[in-house]
Amino acid sequence: MAAQQDNGLTVQPARTAAQPGAATPGWPTSADQRIWTALGAVFIYLRSMAVFLVIWHLGSRWVGNAILLPSPIDSAEALVELFADGEIFDNVTASLSRLGVSFGLAIVLGVSLGFAMGMNRTIYAMVDPMVELLRPISGIAWIPLGMFILGVGEALPTAIMFYGAFFPIVINTVVGVQAVNPGLVQAARVLGVSQRAIVRHVIWPAALPNILVGARLGAGAGWMAMVAAELIGAPSGLGFAIEWYRELLMTPKVLAFVFIIGLLGYLLDRLLRGLQRRLTPWAQAGGGLT
Amino acid sequence: METLEKMTPKICLGGITKEYIAPRTGQRTLAIADVSLDVFQGEFLCIVGPSGCGKSTILNMIAGLARPSRGELVMDGKPIRDPGAERGVVFQDYALFPWKTVRENIEFGPRYRTAGPLSASERDRIVRHYIDLVSLTGAENKYPHELSGGMRQRCAFARALANEPEVLLMDEPFAALDAQTRLILQEELLRIWGEELPRAARKTVVFITHGIDEAVYLADRVAVMSNNPGHIKTIMTVDLPRPRRESLRATAEFQKLADAIWQLIRHEAYEATIDRH
Ligand SMILES: Nc1ncnc2c1ncn2[C@@H]1O[C@H](COP(=O)(O)OP(=O)(O)OP(=O)(O)O)[C@@H](O)[C@H]1O
Ligand SMILES: [Mg+2]
């Protein structure tokens, strides 16, 4: 594939079309090429999905027990049914509203604490050991204790999801605040700007890319903690529904809910990624510190 | 230049010593020792010297970003303790805010400074004026990462100017640029500084550079620094006529001055270079 140029150098033909997602921005791709790249990506996606579905189907035939492993067709039917009778929407709403509350709280408290720790050494020295101690403990570990204290209801899953989302947000905020280029703070100081304006207009935007990374990680962790918390600690929600249908031995519905959890988690991450691109265009463009 | 000496200085450094103490090891570095320097209203002062002799240290202290360990640092009779809008700084790495456009960067000082921030319409006028002055018209809404090196430099310069400081401090502002761009910006700098204006209407400039040619071309006076510990060796007066033009560089007078400065620092420049390898 190597082409010989008249200067004697050997060059590889550009192969951007073969790597979707890795297409360099600003690289001279024509509209045609872009469409082919997109189509190629869709094709690869469909192909791997098809392979996965075929293996699943063969596996379920081999197991031969619809309770242990239902076929993809049964599962799809169950999914359609859940949409048709509207059952899915109640559970999705319950779970998403818990996520909204816990994630919102985690953002507000996590970012505040992260700023305090990032900007004040004393606070950092005081709080950091506690954060480091609690952080490695999975939120799930707190569920039994949480059931004693909070009982089964809204509070328990919300608290567990908050716990999962909180630490990634705190830690990434601290990193973001501490990593602010001191040159930029100096540049603001020599313009005669107040400390408040520096926090608002220099430290905040400089830390924002890291904060958003923390938010994405936090949302993911909260979403994962949700299922576990709802399995035992809630009267509604996606995790609750999984446990409900497991007890009824209706495995296709269980799988349908698992699929919904995955899909929503994915969409949530896409949403936050879009927000990241929207809020911090300079960081996406690889613009360094200047 | 005799008139200069009779004036009261705008900025006065009296026997300044700066010692850095490493936070953990407690190791002391004597960056500069007993530096005395007067900077006069409307003058263009260049500081040259070997790497590590304390040029940035002096500039940062005038900016108020660092405090001297000993000695007096006064501007208009008042001691300098903190940064202030009356002393603008252009940093070597520009330090533009990456999340702000050219316009927003330039607007930053007039908008958020504690001393007399401007209203939106006044700001607009000022920003437009300085964008035109540094020839960034058409790039107002670009982000720093979308600019060339020379454009970033201009933007940093306009940001400092738009805050309308009395004193402009520049730390090797052209060091990262290619030779042609540097020559062009040097000429522009003199134009913007107000070479044609009477001295009282000019800004006071302290300009650090490694380029001896650059120093002679720009300056009214050149402070030549020396190492171990950093101190000012001589202050040369550059009595070349203004406005200055490119052709000046070829004259014998210019060459003589440049050569004299080079003779003063060549020995240490070699040493500093060899040390670093
Ligand atoms: N924050 C610091 N902590 C400790 N030592 C420092 C610090 N800043 C500068 N120094 C030391 O002080 C001396 C002078 O540094 P300075 O940056 O002022 O030199 P400079 O003349 O600007 O050099 P260059 O031309 O390379 O920019 C150097 O020996 C340097 O190692
Ligand atoms: Mg320096």
Coordinates of C-alpha atoms and ligand atoms in Angstrom, one line a residue:
Chain A
M1 CA 0.0 0.0 0.0
A2 CA 3.0 2.3 0.3
A3 CA 3.3 4.9 -2.4
Q4 CA 6.6 6.1 -3.6
Q5 CA 6.8 9.9 -3.9
D6 CA 9.2 11.7 -6.2
N7 CA 11.1 12.9 -3.2
G8 CA 12.0 9.4 -2.4
L9 CA 9.9 9.3 0.8
T10 CA 7.6 6.4 1.4
V11 CA 4.2 7.5 2.5
Q12 CA 1.3 5.5 3.8
P13 CA -2.0 6.5 2.3
A14 CA -4.3 8.2 4.8
R15 CA -6.6 5.6 6.4
T16 CA -8.9 7.8 8.4
A17 CA -11.9 6.3 6.7
A18 CA -11.1 3.0 8.4
Q19 CA -11.2 4.3 11.9
P20 CA -14.4 6.0 12.8
G21 CA -14.3 8.2 15.8
A22 CA -10.6 8.7 15.3
A23 CA -11.1 11.1 12.4
T24 CA -8.9 14.0 13.1
P25 CA -10.9 17.3 13.3
G26 CA -9.7 19.7 10.7
W27 CA -8.4 16.9 8.5
P28 CA -9.5 17.6 5.0
T29 CA -12.3 15.0 4.7
S30 CA -14.9 15.6 2.0
A31 CA -18.6 15.2 2.8
D32 CA -18.5 12.0 0.8
Q33 CA -15.8 10.5 2.9
R34 CA -17.6 11.4 6.0
I35 CA -20.8 9.6 4.9
W36 CA -18.8 6.5 4.1
T37 CA -17.1 6.7 7.5
A38 CA -20.4 6.9 9.2
L39 CA -21.9 4.1 7.2
G40 CA -18.8 2.0 7.9
A41 CA -19.3 2.6 11.6
V42 CA -22.9 1.6 11.5
F43 CA -22.0 -1.5 9.6
I44 CA -19.4 -2.5 12.1
Y45 CA -21.8 -1.9 14.9
L46 CA -24.6 -4.0 13.3
R47 CA -22.2 -6.7 12.5
S48 CA -21.0 -7.1 16.1
M49 CA -24.6 -6.9 17.3
A50 CA -25.6 -9.6 14.9
V51 CA -22.8 -11.9 16.0
F52 CA -23.8 -11.3 19.6
L53 CA -27.5 -12.0 19.0
V54 CA -26.7 -15.2 17.0
I55 CA -24.5 -16.5 19.8
W56 CA -27.1 -15.6 22.4
H57 CA -29.8 -17.4 20.3
L58 CA -27.7 -20.5 19.9
G59 CA -26.9 -20.5 23.6
S60 CA -30.5 -20.3 24.6
R61 CA -31.3 -23.2 22.2
W62 CA -28.5 -25.2 23.8
V63 CA -29.6 -24.5 27.4
G64 CA -33.2 -25.3 26.4
N65 CA -34.7 -23.6 29.4
A66 CA -36.5 -20.3 29.0
I67 CA -36.2 -19.5 32.7
L68 CA -32.4 -19.8 32.7
L69 CA -31.7 -18.2 29.4
P70 CA -34.6 -17.0 27.2
S71 CA -33.9 -16.4 23.5
P72 CA -33.4 -12.9 22.2
I73 CA -36.8 -13.1 20.5
D74 CA -38.6 -13.8 23.7
S75 CA -36.8 -11.0 25.4
A76 CA -37.6 -8.6 22.6
E77 CA -41.2 -9.6 22.9
A78 CA -41.2 -8.9 26.6
L79 CA -39.6 -5.5 26.0
V80 CA -42.4 -4.6 23.5
E81 CA -45.0 -5.8 26.0
L82 CA -43.5 -3.6 28.8
F83 CA -43.7 -0.6 26.5
A84 CA -47.2 -1.5 25.3
D85 CA -48.8 -1.6 28.7
G86 CA -46.8 1.4 29.9
E87 CA -45.4 -0.5 32.9
I88 CA -41.8 0.4 32.0
F89 CA -42.5 4.1 32.2
D90 CA -43.4 4.1 35.9
N91 CA -40.2 2.3 36.8
V92 CA -38.0 4.4 34.6
T93 CA -39.6 7.6 36.1
A94 CA -39.0 6.3 39.6
S95 CA -35.4 5.4 39.0
L96 CA -34.6 8.6 37.0
S97 CA -36.2 10.9 39.5
R98 CA -34.1 9.3 42.3
L99 CA -31.0 9.7 40.1
G100 CA -32.0 13.3 39.5
V101 CA -32.2 14.1 43.2
S102 CA -29.1 12.2 44.3
F103 CA -27.0 13.3 41.4
G104 CA -28.1 16.9 41.8
L105 CA -27.2 16.8 45.5
A106 CA -23.9 15.1 44.7
I107 CA -23.0 17.8 42.2
V108 CA -23.8 20.7 44.5
L109 CA -22.2 19.3 47.6
G110 CA -19.3 17.5 45.8
V111 CA -18.3 20.5 43.8
S112 CA -18.6 22.8 46.8
L113 CA -16.5 20.5 48.9
G114 CA -14.0 20.0 46.1
F115 CA -13.5 23.7 45.7
A116 CA -13.1 24.2 49.4
M117 CA -10.5 21.4 49.5
G118 CA -8.8 22.5 46.3
M119 CA -8.4 26.1 47.5
N120 CA -7.7 25.7 51.1
R121 CA -4.9 23.5 52.4
T122 CA -6.2 23.3 56.0
I123 CA -9.6 22.0 54.7
Y124 CA -7.8 19.6 52.4
A125 CA -5.7 18.2 55.2
M126 CA -8.8 17.8 57.4
V127 CA -11.2 16.3 54.9
D128 CA -9.0 14.3 52.6
P129 CA -8.2 11.4 55.0
M130 CA -11.9 10.9 55.5
V131 CA -12.6 11.0 51.7
E132 CA -9.9 8.5 51.1
L133 CA -11.2 6.2 53.8
L134 CA -14.8 6.3 52.5
R135 CA -14.2 6.3 48.8
P136 CA -13.1 2.7 48.3
I137 CA -16.2 1.4 50.1
S138 CA -18.8 0.5 47.6
G139 CA -22.2 2.1 48.2
I140 CA -23.6 -1.4 48.1
A141 CA -21.8 -2.2 51.4
W142 CA -24.0 0.4 53.1
I143 CA -27.3 -1.0 52.0
P144 CA -27.8 -3.4 54.9
L145 CA -27.1 -0.6 57.4
G146 CA -29.1 1.8 55.4
M147 CA -32.1 -0.5 55.6
F148 CA -31.9 -0.4 59.4
I149 CA -31.8 3.3 59.5
L150 CA -33.8 4.4 56.5
G151 CA -36.0 1.4 55.8
V152 CA -37.4 0.5 52.4
G153 CA -38.5 3.6 50.5
E154 CA -37.3 6.6 48.6
A155 CA -34.5 7.5 51.0
L156 CA -32.4 4.4 50.8
P157 CA -31.7 4.2 47.1
T158 CA -31.4 7.9 46.8
A159 CA -28.8 7.9 49.6
I160 CA -26.8 5.0 48.1
M161 CA -26.8 6.6 44.6
F162 CA -25.6 9.9 46.2
Y163 CA -22.8 8.0 47.9
G164 CA -21.8 6.5 44.6
A165 CA -21.8 9.8 42.7
F166 CA -20.3 12.0 45.4
F167 CA -16.7 10.8 45.6
P168 CA -15.8 10.9 41.9
I169 CA -17.2 14.4 41.7
V170 CA -15.3 15.6 44.8
I171 CA -12.0 14.0 43.8
N172 CA -12.1 15.3 40.2
T173 CA -13.1 18.8 41.4
V174 CA -10.1 18.9 43.8
V175 CA -7.8 17.8 41.0
G176 CA -9.3 20.4 38.7
V177 CA -8.9 23.2 41.1
Q178 CA -5.4 22.2 42.2
A179 CA -4.3 21.9 38.6
V180 CA -5.3 25.4 37.5
N181 CA -2.3 27.0 35.8
P182 CA -1.0 29.5 38.3
G183 CA 0.1 31.6 35.3
L184 CA -3.6 32.3 34.5
V185 CA -4.3 33.3 38.1
Q186 CA -1.4 35.7 38.0
A187 CA -2.6 37.1 34.7
A188 CA -5.9 37.9 36.4
R189 CA -4.3 39.3 39.5
V190 CA -2.1 41.7 37.5
L191 CA -5.3 43.0 35.9
G192 CA -6.4 44.2 39.3
V193 CA -9.3 41.7 39.6
S194 CA -10.9 40.7 42.9
Q195 CA -10.4 37.3 44.5
R196 CA -14.1 36.5 43.9
A197 CA -13.8 37.3 40.2
I198 CA -10.7 35.1 40.0
V199 CA -12.6 32.2 41.5
R200 CA -15.6 32.8 39.3
H201 CA -13.9 33.6 36.0
V202 CA -10.5 31.8 36.2
I203 CA -10.6 28.9 38.6
W204 CA -14.1 27.8 37.9
P205 CA -13.8 27.6 34.1
A206 CA -10.2 26.2 34.4
A207 CA -11.5 23.4 36.7
L208 CA -14.7 22.8 34.7
P209 CA -13.3 20.2 32.3
N210 CA -12.2 18.0 35.3
I211 CA -15.5 18.7 37.1
L212 CA -17.4 17.4 34.1
V213 CA -15.3 14.3 34.0
G214 CA -16.1 13.8 37.6
A215 CA -19.8 14.3 36.9
R216 CA -19.7 11.7 34.2
L217 CA -18.0 9.2 36.4
G218 CA -20.3 10.1 39.3
A219 CA -23.4 9.7 37.1
G220 CA -22.2 6.3 36.0
A221 CA -21.4 5.2 39.6
G222 CA -24.8 6.5 40.8
W223 CA -26.6 4.6 38.1
M224 CA -24.8 1.4 38.9
A225 CA -25.5 1.8 42.6
M226 CA -29.1 2.4 41.8
V227 CA -29.8 -1.2 40.6
A228 CA -28.3 -2.7 43.7
A229 CA -30.1 -0.4 46.1
E230 CA -33.5 -0.9 44.3
L231 CA -33.1 -4.6 44.2
I232 CA -33.8 -4.8 48.0
G233 CA -34.3 -1.3 49.3
A234 CA -37.1 0.2 47.2
P235 CA -40.8 -0.4 46.4
S236 CA -40.4 0.7 42.7
G237 CA -37.8 1.4 40.0
L238 CA -35.9 -0.6 37.5
G239 CA -33.9 -2.6 40.1
F240 CA -37.1 -3.4 41.9
A241 CA -38.8 -4.6 38.7
I242 CA -35.9 -6.9 38.0
E243 CA -36.2 -8.5 41.4
W244 CA -40.0 -8.7 41.0
Y245 CA -39.9 -10.6 37.7
R246 CA -37.1 -12.8 39.0
E247 CA -39.4 -14.0 41.8
L248 CA -42.1 -14.6 39.2
L249 CA -39.6 -16.5 37.1
M250 CA -40.3 -14.3 34.1
T251 CA -36.7 -14.1 32.8
P252 CA -37.5 -12.4 29.5
K253 CA -38.9 -9.4 31.4
V254 CA -35.8 -9.5 33.7
L255 CA -33.6 -9.2 30.6
A256 CA -35.8 -6.5 29.1
F257 CA -35.2 -4.4 32.2
V258 CA -31.5 -5.1 32.2
F259 CA -31.5 -3.9 28.6
I260 CA -33.3 -0.7 29.6
I261 CA -30.8 0.0 32.4
G262 CA -28.0 -0.4 30.0
L263 CA -29.6 1.8 27.4
L264 CA -30.5 4.6 29.8
G265 CA -27.0 4.5 31.4
Y266 CA -25.5 4.8 27.9
L267 CA -27.8 7.7 27.0
L268 CA -27.0 9.4 30.2
D269 CA -23.3 9.3 29.5
R270 CA -23.9 10.6 25.9
L271 CA -25.9 13.4 27.3
L272 CA -23.2 14.4 29.8
R273 CA -20.6 14.0 27.0
G274 CA -22.6 16.4 24.9
L275 CA -22.8 18.8 27.8
Q276 CA -19.0 18.5 28.2
R277 CA -18.5 19.4 24.5
R278 CA -21.0 22.3 24.8
L279 CA -19.6 23.8 28.0
T280 CA -15.9 23.4 27.4
P281 CA -15.3 23.7 23.7
W282 CA -11.7 24.9 24.4
A283 CA -10.8 21.8 26.3
Q284 CA -12.1 19.5 23.5
A285 CA -10.1 21.3 20.9
G286 CA -6.9 20.3 22.7
G287 CA -6.1 23.9 23.3
G288 CA -3.4 23.8 25.9
L289 CA -2.7 26.4 28.4
T290 CA -2.2 29.5 26.3
Chain B
M1 CA 18.8 62.3 28.2
E2 CA 20.0 64.7 30.9
T3 CA 16.5 65.7 31.6
L4 CA 15.8 62.1 32.7
E5 CA 18.0 62.2 35.7
K6 CA 16.4 65.3 37.1
M7 CA 12.9 63.9 37.2
T8 CA 11.5 62.0 40.2
P9 CA 11.4 58.3 39.2
K10 CA 8.1 56.6 38.5
I11 CA 9.3 53.4 40.0
C12 CA 12.1 53.1 42.4
L13 CA 13.9 50.0 43.4
G14 CA 16.1 50.6 46.4
G15 CA 18.7 48.0 47.4
I16 CA 16.4 45.1 46.6
T17 CA 17.4 41.5 47.6
K18 CA 15.4 38.5 46.8
E19 CA 16.0 35.2 48.4
Y20 CA 13.9 32.2 47.5
I21 CA 13.5 29.6 50.2
A22 CA 12.4 26.2 49.0
P23 CA 9.3 25.2 51.0
R24 CA 10.4 21.7 51.9
T25 CA 14.2 21.6 52.1
G26 CA 14.5 25.1 53.3
Q27 CA 17.3 25.6 50.8
R28 CA 18.0 29.3 50.0
T29 CA 18.6 30.7 46.5
L30 CA 19.9 34.2 46.4
A31 CA 18.2 35.4 43.1
I32 CA 19.2 39.0 43.2
A33 CA 21.3 41.0 45.6
D34 CA 21.1 44.8 46.3
V35 CA 19.5 45.9 43.0
S36 CA 18.8 49.6 42.8
L37 CA 17.1 51.0 39.8
D38 CA 15.0 54.0 38.9
V39 CA 12.5 53.9 36.1
F40 CA 11.2 57.2 34.8
Q41 CA 7.9 58.3 33.5
G42 CA 7.5 57.5 29.8
E43 CA 10.8 55.7 29.4
F44 CA 11.3 52.4 27.7
L45 CA 13.7 50.4 29.8
C46 CA 15.1 47.1 28.7
I47 CA 16.7 44.6 30.9
V48 CA 19.2 42.1 29.4
G49 CA 21.4 39.6 31.1
P50 CA 22.3 35.9 31.1
S51 CA 19.7 33.3 31.9
G52 CA 18.9 33.0 35.6
C53 CA 20.3 36.4 36.6
G54 CA 17.0 37.4 38.1
K55 CA 15.3 39.4 35.3
S56 CA 11.9 37.8 35.8
T57 CA 12.3 38.1 39.6
I58 CA 12.7 41.8 39.3
L59 CA 9.7 42.1 36.9
N60 CA 7.5 40.0 39.2
M61 CA 8.3 42.1 42.1
I62 CA 7.4 45.3 40.3
A63 CA 4.2 43.6 39.2
G64 CA 3.5 42.8 42.9
L65 CA 3.4 39.1 42.3
A66 CA 6.4 38.6 44.6
R67 CA 7.8 40.5 47.6
P68 CA 11.4 41.5 48.0
S69 CA 13.2 39.9 50.9
R70 CA 15.0 43.2 51.7
G71 CA 14.9 46.6 50.2
E72 CA 12.4 49.2 49.1
L73 CA 10.1 49.0 46.1
V74 CA 8.1 52.2 45.4
M75 CA 5.9 53.5 42.7
D76 CA 4.8 57.1 42.7
G77 CA 5.9 57.3 46.3
K78 CA 3.8 54.4 47.4
P79 CA 5.2 51.0 48.3
I80 CA 4.3 48.2 45.9
R81 CA 2.8 45.2 47.8
D82 CA 0.2 43.6 45.6
P83 CA -0.6 43.5 41.9
G84 CA -2.7 46.4 40.6
A85 CA -4.4 47.5 37.5
E86 CA -1.9 50.4 37.1
R87 CA 0.8 47.9 36.4
G88 CA 0.0 45.7 33.3
V89 CA 2.0 42.6 32.6
V90 CA 2.6 40.7 29.3
F91 CA 3.9 37.2 30.1
Q92 CA 6.2 35.2 28.1
D93 CA 3.7 32.4 27.6
Y94 CA 0.9 35.0 27.1
A95 CA -1.3 33.4 29.7
L96 CA -4.5 34.0 27.7
F97 CA -7.7 32.5 29.2
P98 CA -8.4 29.6 26.9
W99 CA -12.2 29.7 27.6
K100 CA -12.5 33.3 26.6
T101 CA -12.5 34.7 23.1
V102 CA -10.0 37.3 22.0
R103 CA -12.6 40.0 22.8
E104 CA -13.4 38.5 26.2
N105 CA -9.7 38.2 27.0
I106 CA -9.1 41.8 26.2
E107 CA -12.3 42.9 28.0
F108 CA -11.3 41.0 31.2
G109 CA -9.5 43.8 33.0
P110 CA -11.9 46.7 32.3
R111 CA -14.8 44.4 33.2
Y112 CA -13.8 42.7 36.4
R113 CA -11.1 45.0 38.0
T114 CA -12.0 46.3 41.4
A115 CA -10.8 49.8 40.7
G116 CA -13.4 51.5 38.4
P117 CA -14.8 48.8 36.1
L118 CA -16.3 50.1 32.9
S119 CA -19.8 49.9 31.7
A120 CA -20.7 47.6 28.8
S121 CA -20.7 50.5 26.2
E122 CA -17.4 52.0 27.4
R123 CA -15.9 48.5 27.4
D124 CA -17.0 48.0 23.9
R125 CA -15.4 51.1 22.7
I126 CA -12.1 50.4 24.5
V127 CA -12.0 46.8 23.3
R128 CA -12.7 47.8 19.7
H129 CA -10.0 50.4 19.9
Y130 CA -7.3 48.0 21.1
I131 CA -8.4 45.2 18.8
D132 CA -7.8 47.6 15.9
L133 CA -4.6 48.9 17.4
V134 CA -3.0 45.4 17.5
S135 CA -4.6 44.4 14.2
L136 CA -6.7 41.6 15.5
T137 CA -9.8 42.9 13.7
G138 CA -11.8 39.9 12.4
A139 CA -10.4 37.5 15.0
E140 CA -12.5 38.9 17.9
N141 CA -14.5 35.8 18.4
K142 CA -11.8 33.3 18.1
Y143 CA -10.5 31.3 21.0
P144 CA -6.7 31.5 21.8
H145 CA -6.1 28.0 20.5
E146 CA -7.3 29.1 17.1
L147 CA -4.7 31.9 16.9
S148 CA -1.2 31.9 15.6
G149 CA 1.7 32.6 18.0
G150 CA 1.9 36.2 16.8
M151 CA -1.8 36.8 17.2
R152 CA -1.7 35.4 20.7
Q153 CA 1.1 37.8 21.5
R154 CA -0.9 40.7 20.2
C155 CA -4.0 39.6 22.1
A156 CA -2.0 39.4 25.4
F157 CA -0.6 42.8 24.6
A158 CA -4.0 44.2 23.9
R159 CA -5.4 42.7 27.1
A160 CA -2.7 44.4 29.1
L161 CA -3.2 47.7 27.3
A162 CA -7.0 47.7 27.5
N163 CA -6.8 47.9 31.2
E164 CA -5.0 51.2 30.6
P165 CA -2.1 50.7 33.0
E166 CA 0.5 53.5 33.6
V167 CA 3.3 51.0 33.5
L168 CA 3.7 48.1 31.2
L169 CA 5.9 45.2 32.3
M170 CA 6.9 42.7 29.6
D171 CA 8.8 39.5 30.2
E172 CA 10.4 38.3 27.0
P173 CA 7.1 38.9 25.1
F174 CA 8.6 38.0 21.7
A175 CA 10.8 35.1 22.7
A176 CA 8.4 32.4 21.4
L177 CA 8.0 34.0 18.0
D178 CA 9.9 33.5 14.7
A179 CA 12.4 36.2 13.7
Q180 CA 10.2 37.9 11.1
T181 CA 7.2 38.2 13.3
R182 CA 9.4 39.5 16.1
L183 CA 10.8 42.3 13.9
I184 CA 7.3 43.3 12.8
L185 CA 6.0 43.3 16.4
Q186 CA 9.0 45.3 17.6
E187 CA 8.1 48.1 15.2
E188 CA 4.4 47.9 16.1
L189 CA 5.2 47.9 19.8
L190 CA 7.0 51.3 19.4
R191 CA 4.1 52.7 17.4
I192 CA 1.6 51.6 20.0
W193 CA 3.8 52.7 22.9
G194 CA 3.6 56.2 21.4
E195 CA 7.0 56.9 20.0
E196 CA 5.7 60.1 18.4
L197 CA 4.0 61.3 21.6
P198 CA 5.7 63.6 24.2
R199 CA 7.3 61.6 27.0
A200 CA 4.7 62.6 29.5
A201 CA 2.0 60.9 27.4
R202 CA 3.9 57.7 26.9
K203 CA 3.5 54.6 29.0
T204 CA 6.4 53.6 31.1
V205 CA 7.7 50.3 29.9
V206 CA 10.0 47.7 31.5
F207 CA 10.9 45.1 28.9
I208 CA 12.9 42.0 29.5
T209 CA 14.7 40.4 26.6
H210 CA 17.5 38.1 25.6
G211 CA 18.0 39.9 22.4
I212 CA 20.6 42.6 22.5
D213 CA 19.5 44.0 19.1
E214 CA 16.0 44.0 20.4
A215 CA 17.0 46.0 23.5
V216 CA 19.0 48.6 21.6
Y217 CA 16.2 49.0 19.0
L218 CA 13.5 49.5 21.5
A219 CA 15.0 51.1 24.6
D220 CA 15.8 54.5 26.0
R221 CA 18.1 52.8 28.5
V222 CA 19.3 49.2 28.8
A223 CA 20.0 47.7 32.2
V224 CA 22.7 45.0 31.8
M225 CA 22.5 42.4 34.5
S226 CA 25.0 39.9 35.7
N227 CA 24.9 36.7 37.6
N228 CA 25.9 35.2 41.0
P229 CA 24.1 36.7 42.6
G230 CA 21.9 38.7 40.1
H231 CA 22.8 42.4 40.1
I232 CA 22.8 45.3 37.6
K233 CA 26.2 45.7 36.0
T234 CA 25.6 48.9 34.0
I235 CA 22.9 51.0 32.6
M236 CA 23.5 52.1 29.0
T237 CA 21.7 55.0 27.6
V238 CA 20.6 54.5 24.0
D239 CA 20.6 57.9 22.5
L240 CA 19.3 56.9 19.1
P241 CA 16.7 59.2 17.5
R242 CA 13.0 58.4 17.6
P243 CA 10.9 57.4 15.8
R244 CA 13.1 54.4 15.0
R245 CA 13.0 52.6 11.7
E246 CA 14.3 49.2 10.5
S247 CA 17.2 51.0 8.7
L248 CA 18.5 52.0 12.1
R249 CA 19.8 48.5 12.7
A250 CA 22.4 48.9 10.0
T251 CA 23.9 52.1 11.3
A252 CA 27.4 52.1 12.9
E253 CA 26.0 53.7 16.0
F254 CA 23.5 50.9 16.6
Q255 CA 26.1 48.3 16.0
K256 CA 28.5 49.9 18.4
L257 CA 25.9 50.0 21.2
A258 CA 24.9 46.4 20.6
D259 CA 28.5 45.3 20.6
A260 CA 29.3 47.1 23.8
I261 CA 26.4 45.3 25.6
W262 CA 27.5 42.0 24.1
Q263 CA 31.0 42.5 25.4
L264 CA 29.6 43.1 28.9
I265 CA 27.6 39.9 29.0
R266 CA 29.3 37.5 26.6
H267 CA 31.5 35.9 29.3
E268 CA 28.6 35.1 31.5
A269 CA 26.4 34.1 28.7
Y270 CA 28.9 31.5 27.7
E271 CA 29.2 30.3 31.3
A272 CA 25.4 30.1 31.7
T273 CA 25.1 28.1 28.5
I274 CA 27.8 25.7 29.5
D275 CA 26.4 25.3 33.0
R276 CA 23.1 24.3 31.6
H277 CA 24.5 21.5 29.4
Ligands
LIG1 N1 10.1 30.2 42.7 C1 11.5 30.1 42.8 N2 12.0 29.3 43.7 C2 13.3 29.2 43.9 N3 14.2 29.7 43.1 C3 13.8 30.5 42.1 C4 12.4 30.7 41.9 N4 12.2 31.5 40.8 C5 13.4 31.8 40.4 N5 14.4 31.2 41.1 C6 15.8 31.3 41.0 O1 16.2 32.7 41.0 C7 17.1 32.9 40.0 C8 16.6 34.0 39.0 O2 15.5 33.5 38.3 P1 14.7 34.3 37.2 O3 13.6 33.5 36.7 O4 14.4 35.7 37.7 O5 15.9 34.5 36.1 P2 15.8 35.1 34.6 O6 16.8 36.1 34.6 O7 14.4 35.6 34.4 O8 16.2 33.9 33.7 P3 15.7 33.6 32.2 O9 16.4 34.6 31.3 O10 16.2 32.2 32.0 O11 14.2 33.7 32.2 C9 17.4 31.6 39.3 O12 18.6 31.1 39.9 C10 16.3 30.7 39.7 O13 16.7 29.4 39.9
MG2 MG 12.8 34.9 33.0

